CSV table of C-alpha atoms in Angstrom, one decimal:
chain,number,residue,atom,x,y,z
A,26,MET,CA,65.0,155.6,186.6
A,27,ASP,CA,61.7,154.5,188.1
A,28,ARG,CA,59.2,155.4,185.4
A,29,ASP,CA,58.8,153.4,182.3
A,30,VAL,CA,60.4,155.0,179.2
A,31,PHE,CA,57.7,153.8,177.0
A,32,GLU,CA,55.1,155.2,179.2
A,33,ALA,CA,56.8,158.6,179.3
A,34,LEU,CA,57.0,158.7,175.6
A,35,ALA,CA,53.4,157.5,175.0
A,36,ASP,CA,52.3,161.1,175.4
A,37,PRO,CA,52.6,163.3,172.2
A,38,THR,CA,53.3,166.5,174.2
A,39,ARG,CA,56.2,164.8,176.0
A,40,ARG,CA,57.5,163.5,172.7
A,41,ALA,CA,57.3,167.1,171.4
A,42,VAL,CA,59.3,168.3,174.5
A,43,VAL,CA,61.9,165.6,173.9
A,44,ARG,CA,62.1,166.5,170.2
A,45,ARG,CA,62.5,170.2,171.1
A,46,LEU,CA,65.3,169.5,173.6
A,47,ALA,CA,67.1,167.0,171.3
A,48,GLU,CA,67.0,169.5,168.4
A,49,GLY,CA,67.3,172.8,170.1
A,50,GLY,CA,69.5,171.8,173.1
A,51,PRO,CA,68.9,172.6,176.8
A,52,ALA,CA,66.0,175.0,177.7
A,53,THR,CA,64.0,176.3,180.6
A,54,ALA,CA,60.4,175.4,181.2
A,55,THR,CA,59.4,178.8,180.1
A,56,GLU,CA,61.3,178.6,176.9
A,57,LEU,CA,59.7,175.2,176.1
A,58,ALA,CA,56.2,176.7,176.9
A,59,GLY,CA,57.0,179.4,174.4
A,60,ASP,CA,58.0,176.9,171.7
A,61,LEU,CA,55.2,174.4,172.3
A,62,PRO,CA,51.4,174.9,172.4
A,63,VAL,CA,51.2,174.2,176.1
A,64,SER,CA,51.2,176.2,179.3
A,65,ARG,CA,54.4,176.5,181.5
A,66,GLN,CA,52.7,174.5,184.2
A,67,ALA,CA,51.9,171.6,181.8
A,68,VAL,CA,55.5,171.7,180.6
A,69,ALA,CA,56.8,171.5,184.1
A,70,LYS,CA,54.7,168.4,184.8
A,71,HIS,CA,55.8,166.7,181.6
A,72,LEU,CA,59.4,167.5,182.4
A,73,ALA,CA,59.0,165.8,185.8
A,74,THR,CA,57.6,162.7,184.2
A,75,LEU,CA,60.4,162.7,181.6
A,76,ALA,CA,63.0,163.2,184.4
A,77,GLU,CA,61.5,160.1,186.3
A,78,ALA,CA,62.1,158.1,183.2
A,79,GLY,CA,65.7,159.4,183.0
A,80,LEU,CA,65.1,161.0,179.7
A,81,VAL,CA,65.6,164.6,181.0
A,82,THR,CA,68.1,166.0,183.5
A,83,SER,CA,67.8,169.5,185.1
A,84,ASP,CA,70.6,171.9,185.8
A,85,ARG,CA,69.9,174.8,188.1
A,86,GLN,CA,71.9,178.0,187.6
A,87,GLY,CA,70.9,180.8,189.9
A,88,ARG,CA,67.1,181.2,189.5
A,89,GLU,CA,67.0,179.4,186.2
A,90,THR,CA,66.7,175.7,185.7
A,91,ARG,CA,67.6,174.4,182.3
A,92,PHE,CA,66.5,170.9,181.1
A,93,SER,CA,68.6,168.7,178.8
A,94,PHE,CA,67.6,165.5,176.9
A,95,THR,CA,69.5,162.4,178.1
A,96,PRO,CA,69.0,159.7,175.5
A,97,GLU,CA,70.5,156.6,177.3
A,98,PRO,CA,67.2,155.1,178.5
A,99,LEU,CA,65.8,155.5,175.0
A,100,ALA,CA,68.6,153.3,173.7
A,101,ASP,CA,67.8,150.7,176.3
A,102,ALA,CA,64.1,150.8,175.2
A,103,VAL,CA,65.0,150.4,171.5
A,104,SER,CA,67.3,147.5,172.3
A,105,TRP,CA,64.6,145.8,174.3
A,106,MET,CA,62.3,146.0,171.3
A,107,ALA,CA,65.0,144.7,168.9
A,108,ASP,CA,66.0,141.9,171.2
A,109,VAL,CA,62.5,140.7,171.9
A,110,GLY,CA,61.6,141.0,168.2
A,111,ARG,CA,64.5,138.9,167.3
A,112,GLN,CA,63.7,136.3,169.9
A,113,TRP,CA,60.1,136.1,168.4
A,114,ASP,CA,61.3,135.9,164.9
A,115,GLY,CA,63.3,132.8,165.9
A,116,ARG,CA,60.6,131.2,168.0
A,117,LEU,CA,58.0,131.7,165.2
A,118,LYS,CA,60.2,130.2,162.6
A,119,ALA,CA,60.8,127.2,164.9
A,120,LEU,CA,57.1,126.9,165.5
A,121,SER,CA,56.3,127.0,161.9
A,122,GLN,CA,58.9,124.3,161.1
A,123,TYR,CA,57.7,122.2,163.9
A,124,LEU,CA,54.0,122.4,162.6
A,125,GLU,CA,55.3,121.6,159.2
A,126,THR,CA,57.6,118.6,159.9
A,127,GLY,CA,56.8,117.6,163.5
A,128,GLU,CA,60.6,117.8,164.2
A,129,ALA,CA,61.6,119.1,167.6
A,130,ARG,CA,64.2,121.8,167.9
A,131,PRO,CA,67.5,120.8,169.6
A,132,LYS,CA,67.7,121.9,173.3
A,133,ARG,CA,69.7,125.0,173.8
A,134,ARG,CA,71.1,124.8,177.2
A,135,LYS,CA,74.2,126.1,178.9
A,136,PRO,CA,76.5,123.6,180.4
A,137,GLY,CA,75.6,122.9,184.0
A,138,PHE,CA,72.2,124.4,183.8
A,139,ALA,CA,70.4,121.2,184.0
A,140,SER,CA,71.9,120.4,187.4
A,141,ASP,CA,70.4,123.6,188.8
A,142,ARG,CA,67.0,122.2,188.8
B,4,MET,CA,52.8,153.6,163.6
B,5,THR,CA,54.8,151.3,165.6
B,6,GLU,CA,53.6,151.3,169.2
B,7,PHE,CA,56.6,152.0,171.4
B,8,GLY,CA,57.2,149.3,174.0
B,9,VAL,CA,55.2,146.7,172.1
B,10,VAL,CA,56.6,143.9,169.9
B,11,ARG,CA,54.1,142.5,167.5
B,12,ARG,CA,54.6,139.7,165.0
B,13,SER,CA,52.0,138.1,162.8
B,14,VAL,CA,52.6,134.9,160.8
B,15,VAL,CA,50.7,132.4,158.8
B,16,LEU,CA,51.4,128.9,160.2
B,17,PRO,CA,51.0,125.6,158.1
B,18,ALA,CA,48.5,124.1,160.4
B,19,PRO,CA,44.9,124.4,161.6
B,20,PRO,CA,44.1,126.3,164.8
B,21,GLU,CA,43.7,123.0,166.7
B,22,ALA,CA,47.4,122.0,166.0
B,23,VAL,CA,48.7,125.6,166.7
B,24,TRP,CA,46.7,125.7,169.9
B,25,ALA,CA,48.2,122.3,171.1
B,26,ALA,CA,51.7,123.6,170.1
B,27,LEU,CA,51.1,126.6,172.4
B,28,THR,CA,49.4,125.0,175.3
B,29,ASP,CA,50.8,121.4,175.6
B,30,ALA,CA,54.0,121.3,177.6
B,31,GLY,CA,55.4,118.5,175.4
B,32,HIS,CA,54.8,120.4,172.2
B,33,LEU,CA,56.0,123.7,173.6
B,34,SER,CA,59.2,122.1,174.8
B,35,ALA,CA,59.8,120.5,171.5
B,36,TRP,CA,59.5,123.6,169.2
B,37,LEU,CA,61.0,126.1,171.7
B,38,GLY,CA,64.0,123.8,172.3
B,39,GLY,CA,63.6,124.3,176.0
B,40,ASP,CA,61.7,122.9,179.0
B,41,VAL,CA,58.2,124.2,179.5
B,42,GLU,CA,55.8,123.3,182.3
B,43,LEU,CA,52.3,124.8,182.3
B,44,ASP,CA,48.9,124.4,183.7
B,45,ALA,CA,46.8,125.5,180.6
B,46,CYS,CA,43.9,127.2,182.4
B,47,PRO,CA,43.1,130.8,183.5
B,48,GLY,CA,45.3,131.4,186.6
B,49,GLY,CA,47.5,128.4,185.7
B,50,GLN,CA,51.3,128.8,186.1
B,51,ILE,CA,53.9,128.5,183.4
B,52,ALA,CA,57.7,128.0,183.7
B,53,VAL,CA,59.9,128.3,180.7
B,54,GLN,CA,63.5,127.3,180.5
B,55,GLU,CA,64.8,128.6,177.2
B,56,GLY,CA,68.4,128.9,176.2
B,57,GLY,CA,69.5,128.7,179.8
B,58,ARG,CA,67.1,131.3,181.1
B,59,LEU,CA,64.1,130.6,183.4
B,60,ARG,CA,60.9,132.6,183.2
B,61,ARG,CA,57.8,132.1,185.3
B,62,GLY,CA,54.5,133.4,184.5
B,63,VAL,CA,50.7,133.1,185.0
B,64,ILE,CA,48.1,132.5,182.4
B,65,VAL,CA,45.9,135.5,182.7
B,66,ASP,CA,43.4,134.7,180.1
B,67,LEU,CA,42.7,131.8,177.8
B,68,GLU,CA,40.1,131.2,175.2
B,69,PRO,CA,40.6,127.8,173.6
B,70,LEU,CA,41.7,127.9,169.9
B,71,ARG,CA,41.6,131.7,169.9
B,72,ARG,CA,43.6,133.6,172.6
B,73,LEU,CA,46.3,133.0,175.2
B,74,GLU,CA,47.6,135.6,177.5
B,75,ILE,CA,50.5,135.2,179.8
B,76,ARG,CA,51.9,137.6,182.3
B,77,TRP,CA,55.5,137.1,183.3
B,78,LEU,CA,56.2,137.4,187.0
B,79,PRO,CA,58.8,139.8,188.3
B,80,ALA,CA,61.9,138.4,190.0
B,81,SER,CA,60.5,139.2,193.4
B,82,HIS,CA,57.7,136.6,192.9
B,83,ARG,CA,60.2,133.9,192.3
B,84,LEU,CA,61.6,133.4,195.9
B,85,GLY,CA,62.3,129.8,196.7
B,86,PHE,CA,63.1,129.1,193.1
B,87,VAL,CA,66.4,128.0,191.9
B,88,TRP,CA,67.8,130.6,189.5
B,89,GLY,CA,69.7,129.7,186.4
B,90,PRO,CA,73.0,131.5,185.6
B,91,ASP,CA,71.4,134.0,183.2
B,92,ASP,CA,68.2,134.4,185.1
B,93,GLY,CA,68.2,138.2,185.7
B,94,PRO,CA,65.3,140.5,185.7
B,95,ALA,CA,65.0,140.5,181.8
B,96,GLY,CA,61.7,139.2,180.8
B,97,SER,CA,60.6,138.6,184.3
B,98,ALA,CA,57.7,140.9,183.9
B,99,GLY,CA,55.6,142.1,181.0
B,100,GLU,CA,53.0,140.3,179.1
B,101,VAL,CA,52.6,138.2,176.0
B,102,GLU,CA,49.5,137.6,174.1
B,103,PHE,CA,48.8,135.0,171.3
B,104,ARG,CA,45.9,135.3,169.0
B,105,LEU,CA,44.9,132.6,166.5
B,106,VAL,CA,42.6,133.1,163.6
B,107,ALA,CA,41.6,130.2,161.2
B,108,LEU,CA,42.3,131.1,157.6
B,109,PRO,CA,40.0,130.0,154.8
B,110,GLY,CA,40.5,126.4,153.8
B,111,GLY,CA,41.1,125.4,157.4
B,112,ARG,CA,44.7,124.2,156.8
B,113,THR,CA,46.5,127.4,158.0
B,114,THR,CA,46.3,129.7,160.9
B,115,ARG,CA,47.3,133.3,161.4
B,116,LEU,CA,49.1,133.7,164.7
B,117,THR,CA,49.7,137.1,166.1
B,118,ILE,CA,51.9,137.6,169.1
B,119,VAL,CA,52.0,140.8,171.1
B,120,GLU,CA,54.6,141.3,173.8
B,121,ARG,CA,54.5,144.3,176.0
B,122,ALA,CA,57.5,145.8,177.8
B,123,PRO,CA,57.8,145.3,181.5
B,124,ALA,CA,57.3,148.4,183.6
B,125,GLY,CA,60.7,149.7,184.4
B,126,LEU,CA,62.7,148.3,181.5
B,127,PRO,CA,65.6,146.1,182.3
B,128,ARG,CA,69.1,147.5,181.5
B,129,PRO,CA,70.8,146.3,178.3
B,130,SER,CA,73.2,144.3,180.4
B,131,ALA,CA,70.3,142.2,181.6
B,132,LEU,CA,69.0,141.7,178.1
B,133,ALA,CA,71.7,139.3,176.8
B,134,VAL,CA,70.1,136.8,174.5
B,135,ALA,CA,71.2,133.3,175.3
């Protein structure tokens, strides 16, 4: 998984490809091009990008290559957003309280960490 | 629509921009409200180190416009050689960017602060995301 999931899904056509694979199950590039308003060549390019991000895997059977949606990296991306959002909610609350009262927040350190410096 | 890979928060803070700016750029204030240890050189190109909840992050101040805007880019782990790593100090948060934008609100006693954090390229695995 080298390519950024967010970057891969920033493109509306790639999102359409993912939606089609998630809803309709595995498909070939030709089938996808038939379902979506893009050329087979463009679909192949988008599939390669999605594969780099780990969102799509390919399975070759004879002359046919079928692509499937693999959602795991998406879950990672969503949990990143949820975790970072939660952290900011906590920080901004602490900042607001500090500006209001001038009181410092207790230090949250794990035992032994201070000695690492 | 929510922009995928971007976390955005906007709050109204009970202080004028001068006080909010100080809280964001003065190491003593930052350490106090974050509940961690912060060192920073508040100028463009200046370094920042944040120890928060047992996790250490290092970054560079990419851009700074006093009382208005502060932008920090977190350094990837590979840029931290020679640094002592904390127990939880994995790749999480070691790249990506965060931007702070301040707007004085009418009356001058409150400030709207907007933070925008952009995901690092090559998202860390959930195991590395453990929040302290």
